[in-house]
Amino acid sequence: MANVGIVIVSHSPKIAEGAADMVRQMVGNSVKLACAGGDPNGGLGTDVAAIVAAIDSAWSEAGVAILVDLGGAETNSEMAVELLPEDRRDRVVVCNAPIVEGAVIAAAEASGGSSLEIVRRTAEELSPQ
């Protein structure tokens, strides 16, 4: 079975790309990975269409875990999930986890073939209680 894909969504393109670089250094290419950072004009923000494209790029039959930085990124990621075909929506989760550490640990877990639920739980264990 395919590994869970990982999407990183940040208001800053540099943070999204940097977090993705760290994930690639930790797990290589064993996990599909995509990021979406910044608004459509290149400024700070998030873009629902770019998030949908990132989900499509990281798509795996095992599902996709999304890591976000701030509230707007979470809201736009949830909107992006709603725009997915119905048969995919249940296989995409937005994790409540620190973006960099969460992405790295989620990808490491995914690279071992863990399920989407285990990938999410592992990332969310890093959240402050």
Short mmCIF file of N, CA and C in Angstrom, two decimals:
data_model
loop_
_atom_site.label_atom_id
_atom_site.label_comp_id
_atom_site.label_asym_id
_atom_site.label_seq_id
_atom_site.Cartn_x
_atom_site.Cartn_y
_atom_site.Cartn_z
N MET A 1 0.84 -1.19 0.00
CA MET A 1 0.00 0.00 0.00
C MET A 1 0.88 1.25 0.00
N ALA A 2 0.38 2.30 -0.61
CA ALA A 2 1.11 3.55 -0.69
C ALA A 2 1.21 4.22 0.68
N ASN A 3 2.22 5.05 0.83
CA ASN A 3 2.38 5.82 2.07
C ASN A 3 1.50 7.06 2.05
N VAL A 4 1.09 7.50 3.22
CA VAL A 4 0.34 8.74 3.38
C VAL A 4 1.17 9.89 2.82
N GLY A 5 0.52 10.78 2.07
CA GLY A 5 1.18 11.98 1.56
C GLY A 5 1.14 13.10 2.59
N ILE A 6 2.05 14.04 2.46
CA ILE A 6 2.14 15.16 3.40
C ILE A 6 2.05 16.48 2.63
N VAL A 7 1.24 17.40 3.15
CA VAL A 7 1.14 18.75 2.58
C VAL A 7 1.46 19.75 3.69
N ILE A 8 2.28 20.72 3.38
CA ILE A 8 2.65 21.77 4.33
C ILE A 8 2.05 23.08 3.82
N VAL A 9 1.28 23.75 4.68
CA VAL A 9 0.62 25.01 4.31
C VAL A 9 1.07 26.09 5.28
N SER A 10 1.68 27.12 4.74
CA SER A 10 2.13 28.23 5.57
C SER A 10 1.75 29.56 4.92
N HIS A 11 1.63 30.58 5.74
CA HIS A 11 1.41 31.91 5.20
C HIS A 11 2.65 32.40 4.45
N SER A 12 3.79 31.86 4.76
CA SER A 12 5.04 32.26 4.14
C SER A 12 5.54 31.18 3.18
N PRO A 13 5.76 31.53 1.91
CA PRO A 13 6.32 30.53 0.99
C PRO A 13 7.67 30.00 1.47
N LYS A 14 8.46 30.85 2.10
CA LYS A 14 9.79 30.43 2.56
C LYS A 14 9.67 29.39 3.69
N ILE A 15 8.72 29.59 4.59
CA ILE A 15 8.53 28.61 5.67
C ILE A 15 8.04 27.29 5.09
N ALA A 16 7.08 27.36 4.17
CA ALA A 16 6.54 26.13 3.57
C ALA A 16 7.65 25.36 2.85
N GLU A 17 8.45 26.07 2.06
CA GLU A 17 9.53 25.42 1.31
C GLU A 17 10.62 24.91 2.25
N GLY A 18 10.94 25.68 3.29
CA GLY A 18 11.97 25.25 4.24
C GLY A 18 11.54 24.02 5.02
N ALA A 19 10.29 23.99 5.45
CA ALA A 19 9.79 22.81 6.16
C ALA A 19 9.80 21.59 5.23
N ALA A 20 9.42 21.81 3.97
CA ALA A 20 9.44 20.70 3.00
C ALA A 20 10.87 20.21 2.78
N ASP A 21 11.83 21.12 2.73
CA ASP A 21 13.24 20.72 2.58
C ASP A 21 13.68 19.84 3.77
N MET A 22 13.26 20.23 4.98
CA MET A 22 13.63 19.43 6.15
C MET A 22 13.02 18.04 6.08
N VAL A 23 11.76 17.96 5.64
CA VAL A 23 11.11 16.65 5.51
C VAL A 23 11.86 15.79 4.49
N ARG A 24 12.20 16.38 3.36
CA ARG A 24 12.90 15.61 2.33
C ARG A 24 14.25 15.11 2.85
N GLN A 25 14.93 15.92 3.65
CA GLN A 25 16.21 15.47 4.20
C GLN A 25 16.03 14.32 5.17
N MET A 26 14.90 14.30 5.87
CA MET A 26 14.67 13.25 6.87
C MET A 26 14.15 11.95 6.27
N VAL A 27 13.28 12.03 5.28
CA VAL A 27 12.64 10.80 4.76
C VAL A 27 12.89 10.57 3.27
N GLY A 28 13.62 11.46 2.63
CA GLY A 28 13.89 11.28 1.20
C GLY A 28 12.62 11.37 0.38
N ASN A 29 12.52 10.50 -0.59
CA ASN A 29 11.37 10.53 -1.50
C ASN A 29 10.39 9.40 -1.22
N SER A 30 10.44 8.84 -0.01
CA SER A 30 9.55 7.71 0.30
C SER A 30 8.11 8.16 0.56
N VAL A 31 7.90 9.46 0.70
CA VAL A 31 6.57 10.02 0.96
C VAL A 31 6.32 11.13 -0.05
N LYS A 32 5.12 11.13 -0.64
CA LYS A 32 4.76 12.24 -1.51
C LYS A 32 4.62 13.49 -0.65
N LEU A 33 5.20 14.58 -1.11
CA LEU A 33 5.26 15.80 -0.31
C LEU A 33 4.99 17.00 -1.21
N ALA A 34 4.18 17.92 -0.72
CA ALA A 34 3.93 19.16 -1.44
C ALA A 34 3.73 20.27 -0.42
N CYS A 35 3.94 21.50 -0.87
CA CYS A 35 3.71 22.63 0.03
C CYS A 35 2.99 23.74 -0.72
N ALA A 36 2.29 24.55 0.06
CA ALA A 36 1.60 25.72 -0.47
C ALA A 36 1.85 26.85 0.50
N GLY A 37 2.49 27.89 0.04
CA GLY A 37 2.78 29.01 0.92
C GLY A 37 2.59 30.34 0.21
N GLY A 38 2.00 31.29 0.92
CA GLY A 38 1.81 32.62 0.38
C GLY A 38 0.49 32.77 -0.35
N ASP A 39 0.18 34.05 -0.62
CA ASP A 39 -1.06 34.33 -1.35
C ASP A 39 -0.77 34.31 -2.86
N PRO A 40 -1.81 34.42 -3.69
CA PRO A 40 -1.60 34.33 -5.14
C PRO A 40 -0.67 35.41 -5.70
N ASN A 41 -0.50 36.52 -4.98
CA ASN A 41 0.36 37.59 -5.45
C ASN A 41 1.79 37.50 -4.93
N GLY A 42 2.08 36.41 -4.22
CA GLY A 42 3.43 36.23 -3.70
C GLY A 42 3.64 36.81 -2.31
N GLY A 43 2.61 37.38 -1.72
CA GLY A 43 2.72 37.94 -0.38
C GLY A 43 2.41 36.90 0.68
N LEU A 44 2.36 37.36 1.91
CA LEU A 44 2.02 36.46 3.01
C LEU A 44 0.53 36.14 2.96
N GLY A 45 0.19 34.91 3.21
CA GLY A 45 -1.20 34.47 3.19
C GLY A 45 -1.28 33.04 2.70
N THR A 46 -2.48 32.59 2.49
CA THR A 46 -2.67 31.25 1.94
C THR A 46 -3.69 31.32 0.82
N ASP A 47 -3.67 30.32 -0.04
CA ASP A 47 -4.49 30.31 -1.24
C ASP A 47 -5.16 28.94 -1.36
N VAL A 48 -6.47 28.93 -1.31
CA VAL A 48 -7.21 27.67 -1.35
C VAL A 48 -6.87 26.87 -2.61
N ALA A 49 -6.80 27.54 -3.75
CA ALA A 49 -6.50 26.82 -5.00
C ALA A 49 -5.11 26.18 -4.94
N ALA A 50 -4.15 26.89 -4.36
CA ALA A 50 -2.80 26.32 -4.25
C ALA A 50 -2.79 25.14 -3.28
N ILE A 51 -3.61 25.20 -2.26
CA ILE A 51 -3.69 24.08 -1.31
C ILE A 51 -4.31 22.86 -1.99
N VAL A 52 -5.36 23.08 -2.77
CA VAL A 52 -5.97 21.97 -3.52
C VAL A 52 -4.92 21.35 -4.46
N ALA A 53 -4.16 22.19 -5.13
CA ALA A 53 -3.11 21.68 -6.04
C ALA A 53 -2.06 20.89 -5.27
N ALA A 54 -1.71 21.35 -4.08
CA ALA A 54 -0.72 20.63 -3.26
C ALA A 54 -1.27 19.28 -2.82
N ILE A 55 -2.54 19.25 -2.44
CA ILE A 55 -3.17 17.97 -2.06
C ILE A 55 -3.13 17.02 -3.24
N ASP A 56 -3.49 17.52 -4.43
CA ASP A 56 -3.46 16.68 -5.63
C ASP A 56 -2.05 16.16 -5.90
N SER A 57 -1.05 17.01 -5.69
CA SER A 57 0.34 16.61 -5.94
C SER A 57 0.81 15.54 -4.96
N ALA A 58 0.38 15.64 -3.71
CA ALA A 58 0.81 14.69 -2.67
C ALA A 58 -0.18 13.54 -2.52
N TRP A 59 -1.18 13.48 -3.37
CA TRP A 59 -2.25 12.51 -3.20
C TRP A 59 -1.72 11.07 -3.17
N SER A 60 -2.30 10.33 -2.25
CA SER A 60 -2.00 8.92 -2.10
C SER A 60 -3.31 8.23 -1.74
N GLU A 61 -3.48 7.01 -2.18
CA GLU A 61 -4.67 6.26 -1.81
C GLU A 61 -4.73 6.05 -0.29
N ALA A 62 -3.59 6.15 0.38
CA ALA A 62 -3.55 6.04 1.85
C ALA A 62 -4.01 7.32 2.52
N GLY A 63 -4.11 8.41 1.76
CA GLY A 63 -4.57 9.68 2.30
C GLY A 63 -3.47 10.73 2.33
N VAL A 64 -3.86 11.90 2.82
CA VAL A 64 -2.94 13.04 2.90
C VAL A 64 -3.12 13.72 4.25
N ALA A 65 -2.02 14.00 4.92
CA ALA A 65 -2.02 14.77 6.16
C ALA A 65 -1.51 16.16 5.86
N ILE A 66 -2.26 17.17 6.32
CA ILE A 66 -1.88 18.57 6.09
C ILE A 66 -1.39 19.17 7.40
N LEU A 67 -0.25 19.84 7.35
CA LEU A 67 0.30 20.57 8.50
C LEU A 67 0.21 22.05 8.18
N VAL A 68 -0.28 22.85 9.12
CA VAL A 68 -0.52 24.28 8.88
C VAL A 68 0.17 25.12 9.95
N ASP A 69 0.38 26.42 9.64
CA ASP A 69 1.05 27.27 10.62
C ASP A 69 0.10 28.09 11.49
N LEU A 70 -0.85 28.80 10.91
CA LEU A 70 -1.71 29.69 11.67
C LEU A 70 -3.17 29.45 11.29
N GLY A 71 -4.07 30.12 12.01
CA GLY A 71 -5.51 29.91 11.85
C GLY A 71 -6.02 29.98 10.43
N GLY A 72 -5.60 31.01 9.67
CA GLY A 72 -6.08 31.14 8.30
C GLY A 72 -5.64 29.98 7.42
N ALA A 73 -4.48 29.46 7.69
CA ALA A 73 -4.00 28.30 6.93
C ALA A 73 -4.87 27.08 7.21
N GLU A 74 -5.29 26.95 8.47
CA GLU A 74 -6.17 25.83 8.82
C GLU A 74 -7.54 26.00 8.15
N THR A 75 -8.09 27.21 8.23
CA THR A 75 -9.40 27.47 7.61
C THR A 75 -9.35 27.22 6.11
N ASN A 76 -8.34 27.75 5.44
CA ASN A 76 -8.24 27.56 3.99
C ASN A 76 -7.95 26.11 3.62
N SER A 77 -7.23 25.40 4.46
CA SER A 77 -7.00 23.98 4.21
C SER A 77 -8.30 23.20 4.32
N GLU A 78 -9.11 23.55 5.32
CA GLU A 78 -10.41 22.88 5.46
C GLU A 78 -11.30 23.19 4.26
N MET A 79 -11.23 24.43 3.76
CA MET A 79 -12.00 24.78 2.55
C MET A 79 -11.51 23.98 1.35
N ALA A 80 -10.19 23.82 1.25
CA ALA A 80 -9.62 23.05 0.15
C ALA A 80 -10.10 21.61 0.20
N VAL A 81 -10.16 21.05 1.40
CA VAL A 81 -10.64 19.66 1.54
C VAL A 81 -12.08 19.56 1.06
N GLU A 82 -12.89 20.57 1.39
CA GLU A 82 -14.30 20.56 0.95
C GLU A 82 -14.43 20.62 -0.56
N LEU A 83 -13.44 21.17 -1.24
CA LEU A 83 -13.48 21.27 -2.70
C LEU A 83 -13.02 20.00 -3.40
N LEU A 84 -12.49 19.07 -2.65
CA LEU A 84 -12.02 17.81 -3.25
C LEU A 84 -13.21 16.96 -3.67
N PRO A 85 -13.00 16.05 -4.61
CA PRO A 85 -14.06 15.10 -4.94
C PRO A 85 -14.49 14.35 -3.67
N GLU A 86 -15.75 14.04 -3.58
CA GLU A 86 -16.31 13.45 -2.37
C GLU A 86 -15.56 12.19 -1.91
N ASP A 87 -15.12 11.39 -2.85
CA ASP A 87 -14.45 10.14 -2.48
C ASP A 87 -13.06 10.36 -1.89
N ARG A 88 -12.54 11.59 -1.94
CA ARG A 88 -11.21 11.88 -1.38
C ARG A 88 -11.28 12.59 -0.03
N ARG A 89 -12.37 13.29 0.22
CA ARG A 89 -12.45 14.15 1.42
C ARG A 89 -12.16 13.40 2.71
N ASP A 90 -12.65 12.19 2.82
CA ASP A 90 -12.48 11.44 4.07
C ASP A 90 -11.06 10.92 4.25
N ARG A 91 -10.23 11.09 3.24
CA ARG A 91 -8.86 10.60 3.32
C ARG A 91 -7.86 11.75 3.39
N VAL A 92 -8.33 12.92 3.81
CA VAL A 92 -7.44 14.07 4.01
C VAL A 92 -7.73 14.64 5.40
N VAL A 93 -6.68 14.84 6.19
CA VAL A 93 -6.86 15.40 7.53
C VAL A 93 -5.96 16.62 7.70
N VAL A 94 -6.46 17.58 8.48
CA VAL A 94 -5.65 18.74 8.88
C VAL A 94 -5.19 18.47 10.30
N CYS A 95 -3.89 18.40 10.49
CA CYS A 95 -3.32 18.05 11.79
C CYS A 95 -3.18 19.28 12.68
N ASN A 96 -3.47 19.12 13.93
CA ASN A 96 -3.25 20.16 14.94
C ASN A 96 -1.89 19.89 15.56
N ALA A 97 -0.86 20.36 14.86
CA ALA A 97 0.51 20.07 15.29
C ALA A 97 1.42 21.22 14.86
N PRO A 98 2.55 21.39 15.53
CA PRO A 98 3.53 22.39 15.07
C PRO A 98 3.95 22.08 13.65
N ILE A 99 4.05 23.11 12.80
CA ILE A 99 4.21 22.87 11.37
C ILE A 99 5.52 22.13 11.02
N VAL A 100 6.64 22.58 11.54
CA VAL A 100 7.91 21.96 11.14
C VAL A 100 8.08 20.60 11.82
N GLU A 101 7.99 20.59 13.14
CA GLU A 101 8.17 19.32 13.85
C GLU A 101 7.08 18.32 13.46
N GLY A 102 5.86 18.82 13.31
CA GLY A 102 4.75 17.95 12.92
C GLY A 102 4.94 17.35 11.55
N ALA A 103 5.41 18.17 10.61
CA ALA A 103 5.62 17.67 9.25
C ALA A 103 6.71 16.60 9.23
N VAL A 104 7.78 16.85 9.96
CA VAL A 104 8.89 15.89 9.97
C VAL A 104 8.45 14.57 10.61
N ILE A 105 7.80 14.63 11.76
CA ILE A 105 7.41 13.39 12.43
C ILE A 105 6.29 12.68 11.67
N ALA A 106 5.37 13.45 11.08
CA ALA A 106 4.30 12.84 10.28
C ALA A 106 4.89 12.12 9.07
N ALA A 107 5.83 12.75 8.41
CA ALA A 107 6.45 12.13 7.24
C ALA A 107 7.26 10.90 7.63
N ALA A 108 7.96 10.98 8.77
CA ALA A 108 8.72 9.81 9.22
C ALA A 108 7.77 8.65 9.50
N GLU A 109 6.64 8.94 10.15
CA GLU A 109 5.66 7.91 10.44
C GLU A 109 5.06 7.36 9.14
N ALA A 110 4.74 8.27 8.22
CA ALA A 110 4.16 7.85 6.94
C ALA A 110 5.15 6.99 6.15
N SER A 111 6.43 7.31 6.24
CA SER A 111 7.43 6.55 5.46
C SER A 111 7.51 5.10 5.91
N GLY A 112 7.06 4.83 7.13
CA GLY A 112 7.04 3.45 7.62
C GLY A 112 5.77 2.71 7.26
N GLY A 113 4.89 3.37 6.52
CA GLY A 113 3.67 2.71 6.07
C GLY A 113 2.49 2.81 7.03
N SER A 114 2.58 3.71 8.00
CA SER A 114 1.48 3.85 8.96
C SER A 114 0.23 4.42 8.30
N SER A 115 -0.89 4.14 8.92
CA SER A 115 -2.18 4.63 8.41
C SER A 115 -2.29 6.14 8.61
N LEU A 116 -3.26 6.74 7.93
CA LEU A 116 -3.50 8.18 8.06
C LEU A 116 -3.80 8.55 9.51
N GLU A 117 -4.59 7.77 10.20
CA GLU A 117 -4.94 8.09 11.59
C GLU A 117 -3.70 8.05 12.49
N ILE A 118 -2.85 7.09 12.30
CA ILE A 118 -1.63 7.01 13.12
C ILE A 118 -0.68 8.17 12.78
N VAL A 119 -0.59 8.52 11.51
CA VAL A 119 0.24 9.66 11.11
C VAL A 119 -0.27 10.92 11.78
N ARG A 120 -1.58 11.13 11.76
CA ARG A 120 -2.15 12.32 12.41
C ARG A 120 -1.89 12.31 13.91
N ARG A 121 -2.18 11.19 14.56
CA ARG A 121 -1.99 11.11 16.01
C ARG A 121 -0.55 11.36 16.41
N THR A 122 0.37 10.81 15.64
CA THR A 122 1.80 10.99 15.95
C THR A 122 2.18 12.46 15.85
N ALA A 123 1.73 13.14 14.79
CA ALA A 123 2.03 14.57 14.65
C ALA A 123 1.39 15.37 15.77
N GLU A 124 0.16 15.04 16.11
CA GLU A 124 -0.57 15.82 17.12
C GLU A 124 -0.05 15.59 18.54
N GLU A 125 0.71 14.53 18.75
CA GLU A 125 1.32 14.32 20.07
C GLU A 125 2.30 15.44 20.40
N LEU A 126 2.75 16.19 19.38
CA LEU A 126 3.70 17.28 19.59
C LEU A 126 3.00 18.58 20.00
N SER A 127 1.67 18.62 19.92
CA SER A 127 0.94 19.84 20.27
C SER A 127 0.96 20.06 21.77
N PRO A 128 1.07 21.33 22.18
CA PRO A 128 1.00 21.62 23.62
C PRO A 128 -0.37 21.19 24.16
N GLN A 129 -0.38 20.67 25.34
CA GLN A 129 -1.65 20.22 25.92
C GLN A 129 -2.37 21.31 26.64
#
